[in-house]
Amino acid sequence: MKKQPSMLTRQVILDGLKYLATGGFWLKHSHLPKLDHAIPDDFIGICVASNQDPATDDYVLTQLQMLGVTRVRLDISDDDARPHQERFLRRLLAAGLSVTLHVVQPFTAARNMRDASVQQAWATFVNELLQAYAGSVAALEIGNTVNRKKWAGYDMPGFMLAWQLAYDLARQYQVRVVGPNVQDFEPLYNVSLLKTLAQTRRLPDVHSNNLFVERVIEPELSDERIFKYQWTRHLKFNLIKKARLLQKVGEDFGVPALVSPVAFWAIYRIKRHLPDGAQKQADYVARYFTLLAASGALQHANWGALICHREGLIDDGLKDAEYPALERVAYYKSADGQREHYLHRPSFAAFKTACDWLNGAHYIAPVSTGHGLEIHELQQHRKTVHIAWTVNGQCAVLDQVYSPHCLQLAQIFDRDGQPVPDRQLVTESPLYLVWPEPDQMLLRTAQPALSGTVIHAHIGGKQYFPVHEGDWRGLILAKDAEEARQLWQAWHPETLTPPAKQQALRHARNAIWSLPDPRTPGQQVTVKKPVRMYWHKTLLDRFKPSKAKRSWNGAMELLRRGVGTAMPVAFIEHTHDTTLRRNFYICDFVPHQFAISKAFLAFREGATEYEGLTAEHLYQAFARFCLHMHHSGIYFRDFSGGNILVQREGDQLQFVLIDTARLHATPRATPMSNRLADLTRALNKLHWEGRKQFLQIYLGMSGRRLSWQFLWPFYVYDFKVSLKRTIGRKGISKLLRQIKSRAD
């Protein structure tokens, strides 16, 4: 029997529906930034902690000074760590920092809040703190993810008791109250809690909600969990809309001030989707705070932890096995680890740079927003500043957005605050463009657009250089501008001619051949050029990107998601090419031991090993690769065995994909129907026993069991292949060749 919702859950829903019915959640254009508003001087803050060693206090204070942070949030609880926390609190106050004191009950106490002795202990604890620090702290924050009982321990009556006791004491000591600390975007809880607190005349001075958006991968994206995928595009619940609606909810109940006490994106969560977790976290920091500032809805917003191996700006060197068994999103009891193991992550510099440009700035307007290219204009230090980035691996060319003279006058800084005068692209890693005078900023177009090219923004030691000469255009990946010029001269498209068929690596619809690599003597690159286009493809592909650009984009999507592929070096295309054949894709040559189709053919013919590898060993390794690829959102679409190259070091196998032009990439995991479409191609040359063994491994890794519905697509694909071989284009061509041969 389905479990019925509790009366409290019904009350939350009922309160929310009444508010919805009166138009409470309606705010016109709420997904867009608020124009022309001031950003508070201490807008960006951070959650801090220390431990039993007083020297850790010194370390943390030094880091805060380096960051330029003037406002912090400190959790304090009535447990064994309290003496260290109070010592640290006194140090923070002595250093002149604005401190929000977040009072937190231990989990067991919160769970038993209806017990009179627990209530008395809580009241005594809060009273002692306020007696000592009421005149020094900026605010008292009450509440700990009240809508997450498994983290905080509270049920709703217990929370209300804790709130009442702490609130009344705060009023007695005339301390500003922040709360109730709702987790994520669940506005029905905000409505119901604020309504209840208003009825008891215990409303907070500041409304708090932890604005986490890491589960949508990128903070600009609309949240697909709200009313499911089909409504996402229409309802546009992005970070800005969430912030503005929560601020309106508070305002409607008499609490217009809104803060986000804690939010972060943990490295281990990022790595579930993207391999370069530390870099993506740093991008997220800059983009997240810029969007919150643009919303105009918050007084303050905090990053979750200064020091933590999972989500901190500083890695403390611990491992997940040493992380507390009970994870509390808003509660950091101590900064564990030895200080000699502490290491600044890229997000440390990104956070500092965001503080420098956002705190105390005046937000003007978005130059571009909501279409994959974000450019936000503000004034800071009497200068005009544009913070620019793209979404989901896209890029934009700077000189297609700004006039050449404007770019000459601009100072350009990267996400970490370093000057990058030769930067030519806007990527998902934010840029800061700064002009001393407002009239020096001149856009080339009123509607800046993306280039349609995908890039991996974090390839170490390399940059992207757009090329545009005559009717030729493209992109080169090189270590610097000089190397880019060298490559362009070596591979100028007017001089690139496919070799004769017998000298090429492949020569059918596409010519593929090798050329010397001018960067490394003795090495080679691989060039791909279309040489034959069927008439229907000429019509169907006319409005698609060129084959070279599609190959580049596909390879870059694989790199972004940590899937092996040949490193792209350049793509070049002709702007007025009606034949669709004047384009070139160039990538590094891939050394490999064999294509996986060779192994599958050998197993089909009865071999138990190939190149010293057993079938089971190869199946296990290939299944892990396929599962990672599909979980990363890749639907390869040309996943034939010849396009899957195998590299081997001892028993370790690596798989590298080539021929990437048909690939589709999405932010979510690939649906099972598309996964099976890939696997039917990859396993086509493998015998049925091997296919079943592989599928059992692949499906088992994701908790599924092999059944007929997973085998049916293989029967269908085999039937299609047999038709192609008999009455399809290849079959007819083969038949005509046989007839001609007999006639001769």
XYZ file of C-alpha atoms in Angstrom:
744
model
C 0.000 0.000 0.000
C 1.336 3.399 -0.930
C 2.496 5.398 2.058
C 0.351 8.479 2.652
C 2.091 11.848 3.122
C 2.240 13.118 6.690
C 0.015 15.950 7.887
C 3.051 18.235 7.894
C 3.847 17.396 4.274
C 0.207 18.039 3.393
C 0.383 21.382 5.163
C 3.494 22.402 3.251
C 1.810 21.476 -0.030
C -1.447 23.205 0.934
C 0.323 26.428 1.913
C 2.302 26.371 -1.318
C -0.752 25.783 -3.487
C -2.639 28.641 -1.829
C 0.317 30.927 -2.460
C 0.506 29.727 -6.067
C -3.215 30.299 -6.588
C -2.882 33.931 -5.511
C -0.123 34.515 -8.087
C 2.672 34.392 -5.539
C 5.108 32.624 -7.849
C 4.466 34.961 -10.765
C 7.277 37.389 -11.533
C 7.585 38.691 -15.072
C 10.912 37.940 -16.800
C 12.237 36.525 -13.551
C 14.786 34.375 -15.426
C 16.618 37.522 -16.559
C 19.033 39.654 -14.522
C 17.814 42.721 -12.737
C 19.038 45.861 -14.481
C 21.035 48.704 -12.925
C 21.570 47.758 -9.297
C 24.307 47.915 -6.684
C 26.091 44.762 -5.542
C 26.893 44.886 -1.784
C 30.518 45.436 -0.785
C 30.588 42.126 1.083
C 28.399 40.193 -1.340
C 30.689 37.138 -1.579
C 31.613 35.367 1.641
C 32.779 31.950 2.733
C 32.187 29.308 5.419
C 35.217 28.805 7.665
C 36.329 26.428 10.414
C 39.410 25.604 12.435
C 40.532 22.754 14.692
C 42.266 22.098 17.984
C 45.561 23.607 16.788
C 45.649 27.430 17.262
C 48.134 27.669 14.383
C 45.292 26.664 12.055
C 43.576 29.938 13.002
C 46.608 31.838 11.696
C 46.591 29.843 8.478
C 42.883 30.457 7.824
C 43.152 34.182 8.571
C 46.075 34.471 6.149
C 44.044 32.744 3.418
C 41.074 35.041 4.028
C 43.360 38.044 3.691
C 44.705 36.661 0.407
C 41.150 36.219 -0.872
C 40.098 39.709 0.174
C 37.101 38.308 2.065
C 35.612 40.506 4.808
C 32.566 38.392 5.732
C 32.508 34.784 6.945
C 30.081 32.228 8.331
C 31.128 30.079 11.265
C 29.266 27.010 12.525
C 29.349 26.393 16.248
C 27.848 23.509 18.196
C 27.622 22.418 21.811
C 30.010 19.495 21.483
C 33.690 18.679 22.010
C 34.787 21.137 19.322
C 33.109 24.138 20.944
C 36.226 25.443 22.801
C 38.226 25.429 19.525
C 35.362 27.084 17.674
C 35.022 29.853 20.255
C 38.775 30.450 20.235
C 38.625 30.755 16.450
C 35.567 33.035 16.666
C 37.480 35.441 18.888
C 40.343 35.498 16.381
C 37.964 36.250 13.517
C 36.341 39.106 15.404
C 39.706 40.511 16.479
C 40.749 40.553 12.811
C 37.750 42.785 12.010
C 35.810 40.210 10.007
C 32.024 40.298 9.834
C 30.889 36.966 11.288
C 27.517 35.270 10.911
C 27.360 32.781 13.757
C 25.498 29.655 12.700
C 24.314 27.770 15.784
C 23.966 24.052 15.081
C 22.612 21.308 17.280
C 24.285 17.900 17.234
C 22.264 15.447 15.182
C 21.087 13.392 18.154
C 19.943 16.494 20.030
C 18.078 17.830 16.981
C 16.319 14.503 16.564
C 15.192 14.602 20.230
C 14.272 18.277 20.388
C 10.895 17.561 21.972
C 12.678 16.332 25.093
C 12.636 19.012 27.844
C 16.274 18.393 28.840
C 17.403 18.838 25.221
C 15.436 22.094 25.007
C 17.065 23.363 28.183
C 20.557 22.455 26.929
C 19.867 24.247 23.634
C 18.583 27.385 25.337
C 21.562 27.436 27.710
C 24.009 27.029 24.818
C 22.505 29.835 22.730
C 22.208 32.117 25.749
C 25.888 31.624 26.663
C 26.973 32.437 23.128
C 24.840 35.555 22.879
C 25.910 36.725 26.304
C 29.527 36.542 25.168
C 29.311 37.666 21.522
C 26.000 39.484 20.924
C 27.714 42.842 20.547
C 30.342 41.491 18.135
C 28.753 39.110 15.625
C 26.885 40.409 12.585
C 23.986 37.954 12.895
C 22.793 34.718 14.434
C 21.753 32.086 11.921
C 19.179 29.535 13.105
C 18.256 26.434 11.160
C 20.129 23.638 9.462
C 18.606 22.331 6.205
C 15.206 21.986 7.852
C 13.760 20.270 4.765
C 16.405 17.528 4.987
C 15.617 15.536 8.119
C 18.271 12.916 7.367
C 20.967 15.623 7.525
C 19.718 17.927 10.268
C 17.773 15.502 12.456
C 14.779 17.806 12.964
C 11.169 17.015 12.368
C 9.043 20.129 11.895
C 7.752 20.461 15.490
C 11.282 19.952 16.783
C 12.625 22.636 14.491
C 9.930 25.076 15.548
C 10.871 24.521 19.196
C 14.561 25.115 18.433
C 13.676 28.233 16.441
C 11.426 29.665 19.154
C 14.028 29.273 21.901
C 16.935 30.694 19.889
C 14.849 33.448 18.281
C 13.514 34.772 21.574
C 17.025 34.897 23.014
C 18.331 36.715 19.927
C 15.605 39.315 20.277
C 16.465 39.706 23.958
C 20.090 40.433 23.005
C 19.080 42.517 19.948
C 20.952 40.328 17.479
C 19.925 40.079 13.839
C 18.355 36.688 12.983
C 18.970 34.727 9.753
C 16.922 31.640 8.806
C 15.284 29.184 8.324
C 17.969 27.698 6.042
C 15.982 25.760 3.438
C 18.061 23.452 1.234
C 18.016 23.699 -2.588
C 15.101 25.265 -4.468
C 11.983 23.925 -2.750
C 9.893 27.099 -2.393
C 6.874 25.322 -0.916
C 8.924 24.925 2.266
C 9.884 28.614 2.220
C 6.235 29.615 1.884
C 5.003 27.296 4.622
C 7.821 28.069 7.071
C 7.596 31.840 6.638
C 3.806 31.699 6.959
C 4.098 29.737 10.219
C 6.810 32.022 11.591
C 4.729 35.077 10.698
C 1.755 33.640 12.610
C 3.937 33.227 15.703
C 5.522 36.678 15.156
C 8.970 35.171 14.912
C 9.976 36.048 11.363
C 13.729 36.289 10.691
C 15.357 39.559 9.749
C 16.985 37.812 6.789
C 15.486 34.954 4.776
C 18.043 32.167 4.065
C 18.054 29.471 1.390
C 21.008 27.368 0.272
C 20.986 27.890 -3.490
C 22.626 24.727 -4.742
C 22.471 24.218 -8.510
C 25.335 21.770 -9.079
C 23.037 18.946 -10.175
C 22.204 20.791 -13.405
C 25.960 20.721 -14.168
C 26.184 24.368 -15.239
C 24.649 27.221 -13.213
C 23.118 28.964 -16.251
C 20.992 25.982 -17.225
C 17.330 25.639 -16.346
C 16.600 22.970 -13.761
C 15.080 19.973 -15.526
C 13.962 18.420 -12.228
C 11.235 21.048 -11.900
C 8.098 19.838 -13.713
C 10.271 17.402 -15.690
C 12.104 17.868 -18.978
C 9.258 18.895 -21.277
C 8.530 22.037 -19.246
C 12.127 23.167 -18.786
C 12.346 25.352 -21.869
C 9.097 27.144 -21.097
C 9.399 27.672 -17.327
C 13.111 28.654 -17.385
C 13.930 27.847 -13.770
C 17.565 28.900 -13.957
C 19.653 30.158 -11.026
C 18.561 33.770 -11.520
C 14.877 32.851 -11.539
C 15.288 30.733 -8.414
C 16.989 33.603 -6.581
C 14.461 36.224 -7.668
C 11.437 34.055 -6.802
C 12.830 33.207 -3.358
C 13.445 36.897 -2.718
C 9.842 37.635 -3.731
C 8.532 34.921 -1.389
C 10.407 36.485 1.508
C 9.260 39.971 0.561
C 5.623 38.841 0.416
C 5.904 37.627 4.017
C 7.715 40.757 5.227
C 11.344 39.588 4.901
C 12.770 41.204 1.727
C 16.423 40.423 2.508
C 17.677 37.075 1.114
C 21.014 35.291 1.572
C 22.457 31.969 0.437
C 24.428 30.760 3.491
C 26.194 27.859 1.795
C 26.556 26.292 -1.648
C 29.324 24.473 -3.467
C 30.085 21.931 -6.163
C 32.062 18.978 -4.825
C 34.957 17.680 -6.913
C 33.792 14.078 -6.710
C 30.357 15.054 -8.073
C 31.930 16.909 -11.001
C 34.028 13.885 -11.903
C 30.869 11.836 -12.361
C 30.335 13.895 -15.516
C 33.615 15.582 -16.477
C 37.240 14.549 -15.848
C 38.809 17.927 -15.076
C 36.968 18.412 -11.782
C 39.188 21.078 -10.221
C 39.085 23.301 -13.314
C 35.343 22.914 -13.744
C 34.813 23.790 -10.090
C 36.808 26.989 -10.604
C 34.747 27.906 -13.680
C 31.606 27.228 -11.677
C 32.733 29.515 -8.812
C 33.141 32.519 -11.114
C 29.967 31.882 -13.094
C 27.840 31.054 -10.037
C 28.638 34.243 -8.141
C 28.327 36.413 -11.258
C 24.813 35.086 -11.891
C 23.761 35.549 -8.277
C 25.103 39.099 -8.364
C 23.266 39.708 -11.645
C 19.992 38.544 -10.131
C 19.942 41.496 -7.743
C 18.045 39.280 -5.312
C 20.620 38.511 -2.629
C 22.439 40.530 -0.023
C 25.062 37.837 0.504
C 26.142 34.493 -0.908
C 28.700 32.119 0.593
C 30.866 29.346 -0.754
C 30.513 26.171 1.288
C 33.976 25.581 2.682
C 37.354 27.234 2.594
C 39.198 23.992 3.435
C 37.875 20.561 2.436
C 39.157 17.875 0.081
C 35.714 17.488 -1.496
C 34.494 21.017 -2.133
C 36.905 23.479 -0.544
C 38.943 26.152 -2.262
C 41.830 24.518 -0.404
C 42.350 20.748 -0.468
C 43.259 19.430 3.000
C 44.741 16.216 1.616
C 42.211 13.843 3.155
C 40.509 10.977 1.343
C 36.815 10.182 1.085
C 37.312 7.307 3.508
C 38.196 9.869 6.185
C 35.141 12.048 5.521
C 32.585 12.110 8.380
C 30.059 9.279 8.173
C 27.222 11.787 8.644
C 27.634 14.416 5.970
C 25.963 17.707 6.817
C 25.884 20.029 3.858
C 26.001 23.215 5.952
C 28.103 21.962 8.849
C 31.906 21.802 9.022
C 33.011 20.778 12.468
C 36.708 21.264 11.794
C 39.258 21.807 9.095
C 40.931 18.436 9.292
C 44.340 17.357 8.006
C 47.869 18.623 8.395
C 48.567 22.111 7.107
C 51.621 20.948 5.193
C 49.218 18.932 3.009
C 46.983 21.904 2.217
C 46.912 22.873 -1.443
C 45.211 25.750 -3.255
C 42.817 24.552 -5.895
C 42.204 26.574 -9.105
C 38.932 27.696 -7.487
C 40.936 29.660 -4.887
C 42.202 32.120 -7.520
C 38.827 32.098 -9.306
C 37.058 32.980 -6.045
C 39.526 35.788 -5.320
C 39.095 37.257 -8.804
C 35.302 37.103 -8.526
C 35.505 38.931 -5.176
C 37.729 41.629 -6.685
C 35.359 42.407 -9.550
C 31.934 41.710 -8.036
C 32.013 42.955 -4.438
C 30.861 46.581 -4.386
C 30.343 46.756 -8.163
C 27.365 48.286 -9.952
C 25.619 45.812 -12.218
C 24.485 47.462 -15.463
C 22.883 44.848 -17.729
C 23.415 41.587 -19.575
C 24.994 42.081 -22.992
C 24.079 38.487 -23.840
C 22.320 35.860 -21.746
C 20.257 32.698 -22.030
C 21.561 31.503 -25.403
C 24.811 29.792 -24.481
C 26.871 32.993 -24.459
C 26.858 34.962 -21.208
C 28.245 38.516 -21.104
C 27.435 40.660 -18.069
C 28.342 44.340 -17.843
C 29.158 46.106 -14.604
C 31.149 49.057 -13.329
C 33.905 48.532 -10.800
C 36.834 50.712 -9.714
C 35.526 53.389 -12.154
C 36.000 50.976 -15.033
C 33.618 49.176 -17.367
C 33.882 45.412 -16.915
C 32.448 42.584 -18.989
C 32.424 39.087 -17.497
C 32.064 36.675 -20.418
C 31.792 32.926 -20.803
C 30.025 30.229 -22.776
C 28.031 27.159 -21.798
C 28.532 23.449 -22.457
C 31.830 23.530 -24.359
C 30.776 26.175 -26.882
C 32.914 29.167 -27.806
C 32.617 32.632 -29.315
C 35.241 34.605 -31.217
C 36.094 37.866 -29.486
C 36.567 39.906 -32.668
C 33.113 38.796 -33.817
C 31.649 40.244 -30.610
C 33.709 43.426 -30.155
C 35.179 45.908 -32.613
C 38.948 45.592 -33.230
C 39.635 49.047 -31.748
C 37.616 48.154 -28.661
C 39.674 44.980 -28.116
C 42.915 46.926 -28.470
C 41.866 49.218 -25.616
C 40.663 46.403 -23.366
C 42.626 44.683 -20.649
C 41.729 40.991 -20.696
C 42.096 38.782 -17.634
C 41.380 35.089 -17.330
C 39.222 33.430 -14.702
C 42.116 33.457 -12.227
C 42.946 37.146 -12.698
C 45.973 36.650 -14.968
C 46.414 38.967 -18.014
C 45.822 37.192 -21.347
C 46.405 39.855 -24.027
C 46.422 37.341 -26.920
C 43.173 35.612 -25.940
C 40.887 35.320 -28.966
C 38.019 33.128 -27.768
C 35.344 33.262 -25.110
C 35.101 29.791 -23.558
C 33.340 28.174 -20.593
C 36.201 29.462 -18.448
C 35.200 33.108 -17.764
C 37.062 36.152 -19.056
C 37.127 39.639 -17.558
C 37.342 42.409 -20.175
C 38.111 45.805 -18.664
C 37.969 49.279 -20.219
C 39.157 52.420 -18.363
C 36.390 54.494 -19.953
C 32.770 53.491 -20.704
C 32.797 54.849 -24.258
C 35.767 52.631 -25.189
C 33.542 49.537 -25.206
C 31.961 49.032 -28.625
C 30.181 45.879 -29.762
C 30.487 44.677 -33.324
C 26.920 43.337 -33.171
C 23.846 43.958 -31.046
C 23.297 40.197 -30.731
C 26.582 38.407 -30.009
C 26.451 34.754 -31.022
C 28.310 31.507 -30.554
C 30.639 30.247 -33.279
C 29.089 26.777 -33.428
C 32.465 25.254 -32.563
C 32.999 23.027 -29.528
C 36.245 23.205 -27.562
C 37.728 21.643 -24.447
C 38.616 24.708 -22.389
C 41.170 22.991 -20.157
C 43.806 21.365 -22.349
C 46.948 22.211 -20.431
C 49.587 24.352 -22.133
C 47.599 24.986 -25.311
C 45.390 27.726 -26.730
C 42.907 28.065 -29.566
C 43.696 30.343 -32.495
C 41.001 31.239 -35.041
C 42.263 31.485 -38.625
C 40.637 33.510 -41.356
C 42.396 34.031 -44.664
C 40.427 34.880 -47.768
C 37.570 32.400 -47.968
C 39.265 29.945 -45.602
C 38.495 29.824 -41.907
C 39.051 27.430 -39.049
C 40.632 26.852 -35.672
C 44.102 25.694 -34.621
C 45.124 24.271 -31.250
C 48.702 25.290 -30.433
C 50.943 26.224 -27.525
C 51.281 29.844 -28.740
C 50.622 32.169 -31.674
C 53.969 31.377 -33.308
C 53.253 27.657 -33.369
C 49.776 28.346 -34.761
C 51.350 30.359 -37.625
C 53.821 27.527 -38.239
C 51.037 24.972 -38.508
C 48.957 27.176 -40.797
C 51.885 27.614 -43.156
C 52.674 23.889 -43.129
C 49.074 22.857 -43.752
C 47.720 25.715 -45.829
C 44.507 24.390 -47.423
C 45.532 25.471 -50.915
C 48.477 23.073 -50.670
C 46.686 20.134 -49.031
C 46.018 17.556 -51.734
C 44.973 13.961 -51.046
C 47.501 11.368 -52.259
C 46.691 8.611 -54.720
C 44.328 5.938 -53.435
C 47.060 3.352 -52.910
C 49.124 5.806 -50.839
C 46.296 6.909 -48.552
C 45.307 5.333 -45.248
C 41.761 5.281 -46.556
C 40.226 6.554 -49.776
C 36.472 6.106 -50.182
C 33.958 8.802 -49.262
C 36.793 10.434 -47.323
C 40.488 10.556 -48.041
C 42.636 9.978 -44.956
C 46.394 10.350 -45.109
C 49.436 11.192 -42.980
C 51.608 14.303 -43.012
C 54.777 15.257 -41.111
C 54.144 17.083 -37.835
C 56.178 20.324 -37.885
C 55.992 20.507 -34.069
C 57.856 17.221 -33.520
C 60.381 15.851 -36.043
C 59.682 12.236 -36.906
C 56.028 12.399 -35.812
C 52.979 12.509 -38.043
C 49.456 13.886 -38.045
C 46.401 12.471 -39.766
C 44.406 14.511 -42.297
C 40.810 13.796 -43.308
C 39.063 15.349 -46.306
C 35.738 14.468 -47.994
C 36.311 13.420 -51.612
C 32.953 11.931 -52.577
C 29.467 13.179 -51.712
C 26.352 11.341 -52.804
C 23.759 13.649 -54.327
C 21.260 13.215 -51.496
C 23.946 13.963 -48.885
C 24.858 17.115 -50.780
C 21.265 18.258 -50.303
C 20.749 16.990 -46.758
C 24.073 18.265 -45.391
C 23.964 21.684 -47.036
C 22.885 23.440 -43.845
C 25.013 21.384 -41.477
C 28.521 22.299 -40.350
C 31.242 20.949 -42.611
C 32.498 17.400 -42.055
C 35.755 18.790 -40.719
C 33.982 20.945 -38.165
C 31.727 18.061 -37.126
C 34.792 15.838 -36.674
C 36.448 18.538 -34.553
C 33.330 19.089 -32.450
C 32.878 15.371 -31.887
C 36.489 14.891 -30.800
C 36.279 17.869 -28.473
C 33.127 16.518 -26.844
C 34.963 13.256 -26.196
C 37.935 15.087 -24.674
C 35.677 17.203 -22.463
C 34.080 14.062 -21.067
C 37.277 12.060 -20.616
C 36.676 9.611 -23.468
C 39.748 8.632 -25.490
C 40.153 10.086 -28.982
C 42.877 11.407 -31.264
C 43.898 14.902 -30.155
C 42.448 17.488 -32.596
C 44.958 19.946 -34.023
C 42.983 21.952 -36.592
C 39.948 22.151 -38.805
C 39.837 24.286 -41.924
C 36.845 24.963 -44.191
C 35.977 27.083 -47.220
C 33.213 29.598 -46.572
C 31.618 29.334 -50.043
C 31.911 25.612 -50.672
C 28.858 24.304 -52.512
C 30.509 20.899 -53.059
C 30.871 20.309 -49.266
C 34.296 18.783 -49.997
C 36.625 21.717 -49.386
C 37.340 21.149 -45.716
C 40.092 19.440 -43.719
C 40.274 17.917 -40.270
C 43.739 17.343 -38.781
C 44.488 15.366 -35.627
C 47.421 13.662 -33.952
C 48.313 10.205 -35.201
C 47.146 7.524 -32.746
C 49.650 4.718 -32.071
C 47.736 1.546 -31.303
C 48.072 -2.221 -31.275
C 44.870 -3.118 -33.129
C 41.296 -2.129 -33.943
C 38.792 -3.997 -31.789
C 37.083 -5.416 -34.901
C 40.205 -7.542 -35.517
C 39.886 -9.142 -32.092
C 36.152 -9.749 -32.516
C 36.726 -11.417 -35.890
C 39.371 -13.650 -34.354
C 37.015 -14.699 -31.545
C 34.262 -15.401 -34.070
C 36.619 -17.697 -35.955
C 37.316 -19.719 -32.810
C 40.321 -18.032 -31.194
C 40.315 -17.876 -27.395
C 42.926 -15.094 -27.264
C 43.989 -12.174 -29.432
C 47.374 -10.468 -29.052
C 47.729 -12.371 -25.776
C 44.392 -11.058 -24.441
C 41.592 -13.374 -23.417
C 38.101 -12.584 -24.631
C 36.834 -12.027 -21.101
C 39.634 -9.568 -20.301
C 38.873 -7.568 -23.446
C 35.118 -7.668 -22.804
C 35.563 -6.404 -19.235
C 37.789 -3.485 -20.257
C 35.648 -2.547 -23.265
C 32.440 -2.703 -21.204
C 33.892 -0.254 -18.664
C 34.875 2.072 -21.502
C 31.435 1.894 -23.138
C 29.657 2.435 -19.843
C 31.759 5.532 -19.111
C 31.191 6.887 -22.627
C 27.423 6.425 -22.428
C 27.184 7.683 -18.860
C 29.021 10.812 -20.061
C 26.245 11.547 -22.558
C 27.976 10.326 -25.728
C 25.978 8.609 -28.466
C 28.721 7.834 -30.980
C 26.472 6.719 -33.877
C 29.400 5.317 -35.903
C 30.615 2.891 -33.261
C 31.943 0.268 -35.662
C 34.863 -1.929 -34.635
C 37.223 -0.236 -37.092
C 36.713 3.106 -35.334
C 37.672 1.699 -31.925
C 41.452 1.492 -31.530
C 43.076 -0.423 -28.684
C 46.236 0.705 -26.894
C 47.886 -1.727 -24.541
C 50.410 -1.414 -21.727
C 50.746 -4.821 -20.118
C 47.294 -5.860 -19.004
C 45.980 -2.277 -19.078
C 43.868 -1.409 -22.102
C 42.936 2.038 -23.374
C 40.392 2.658 -26.118
C 40.639 5.521 -28.600
C 37.784 6.544 -30.906
C 38.264 7.920 -34.410
C 35.825 9.117 -37.089
C 33.909 11.419 -34.749
C 31.780 13.415 -37.221
C 28.455 11.719 -36.475
C 28.657 11.862 -32.678
C 25.823 13.305 -30.583
C 26.544 14.622 -27.075
C 24.061 15.580 -24.360
C 24.411 16.795 -20.759
C 22.604 13.672 -19.517
C 23.457 9.990 -19.744
C 22.734 8.372 -23.112
C 19.311 6.603 -23.241
C 19.379 2.808 -23.403
C 17.959 2.719 -26.949
C 20.918 4.770 -28.195
C 23.376 2.729 -26.143
C 22.146 -0.435 -27.810
C 22.344 1.234 -31.223
C 26.037 1.888 -30.549
C 26.693 -1.613 -29.240
C 24.976 -3.375 -32.150
C 27.511 -1.708 -34.448
C 30.527 -2.338 -32.228
C 29.742 -6.035 -31.708
C 28.554 -6.813 -35.232
C 31.628 -8.905 -36.070
C 31.488 -10.809 -32.768
C 29.767 -14.193 -32.464
C 26.506 -14.469 -30.513
C 28.075 -16.153 -27.505
C 30.540 -13.276 -27.216
C 27.805 -10.667 -27.641
C 25.787 -12.195 -24.813
C 28.837 -12.422 -22.576
C 29.719 -8.793 -23.245
C 26.146 -7.583 -22.660
C 25.961 -9.457 -19.366
C 29.084 -7.620 -18.243
C 27.963 -4.220 -19.562
C 24.448 -4.442 -18.147
C 25.658 -5.922 -14.866
C 27.884 -2.910 -14.283
C 24.770 -0.724 -14.199
C 22.630 -3.120 -12.159
C 20.674 -4.651 -15.056
C 20.201 -8.228 -16.204
C 20.354 -9.515 -19.757
C 16.906 -10.186 -21.222
C 15.317 -10.481 -24.668
C 14.635 -6.744 -25.045
C 18.377 -6.078 -24.968
C 19.045 -8.759 -27.594
C 16.261 -7.781 -30.002
C 18.133 -4.723 -31.464
C 21.012 -7.048 -32.411
C 18.706 -9.278 -34.450
C 17.245 -6.220 -36.179
C 20.684 -4.778 -36.930
C 21.955 -8.099 -38.316
C 18.921 -8.196 -40.612
C 19.606 -4.637 -41.840
C 23.249 -5.488 -42.514
C 22.259 -8.563 -44.518
C 19.870 -6.443 -46.597
C 22.598 -3.900 -47.302
C 24.896 -6.675 -48.426
C 22.306 -7.990 -50.881
C 19.979 -5.236 -52.109
C 21.641 -2.155 -50.622
C 24.076 0.182 -52.358
C 27.084 -1.940 -51.432
C 25.325 -5.153 -52.418
C 24.279 -3.805 -55.811
C 27.780 -2.443 -56.437
C 29.246 -5.831 -55.598
C 26.769 -7.552 -57.905
C 27.594 -5.182 -60.784
C 31.297 -5.846 -60.289
C 30.683 -9.581 -60.411
C 28.633 -9.254 -63.618
C 31.307 -7.128 -65.208
C 33.996 -9.579 -64.142
C 32.101 -12.499 -65.705
C 31.510 -10.531 -68.885
C 35.220 -9.833 -69.183
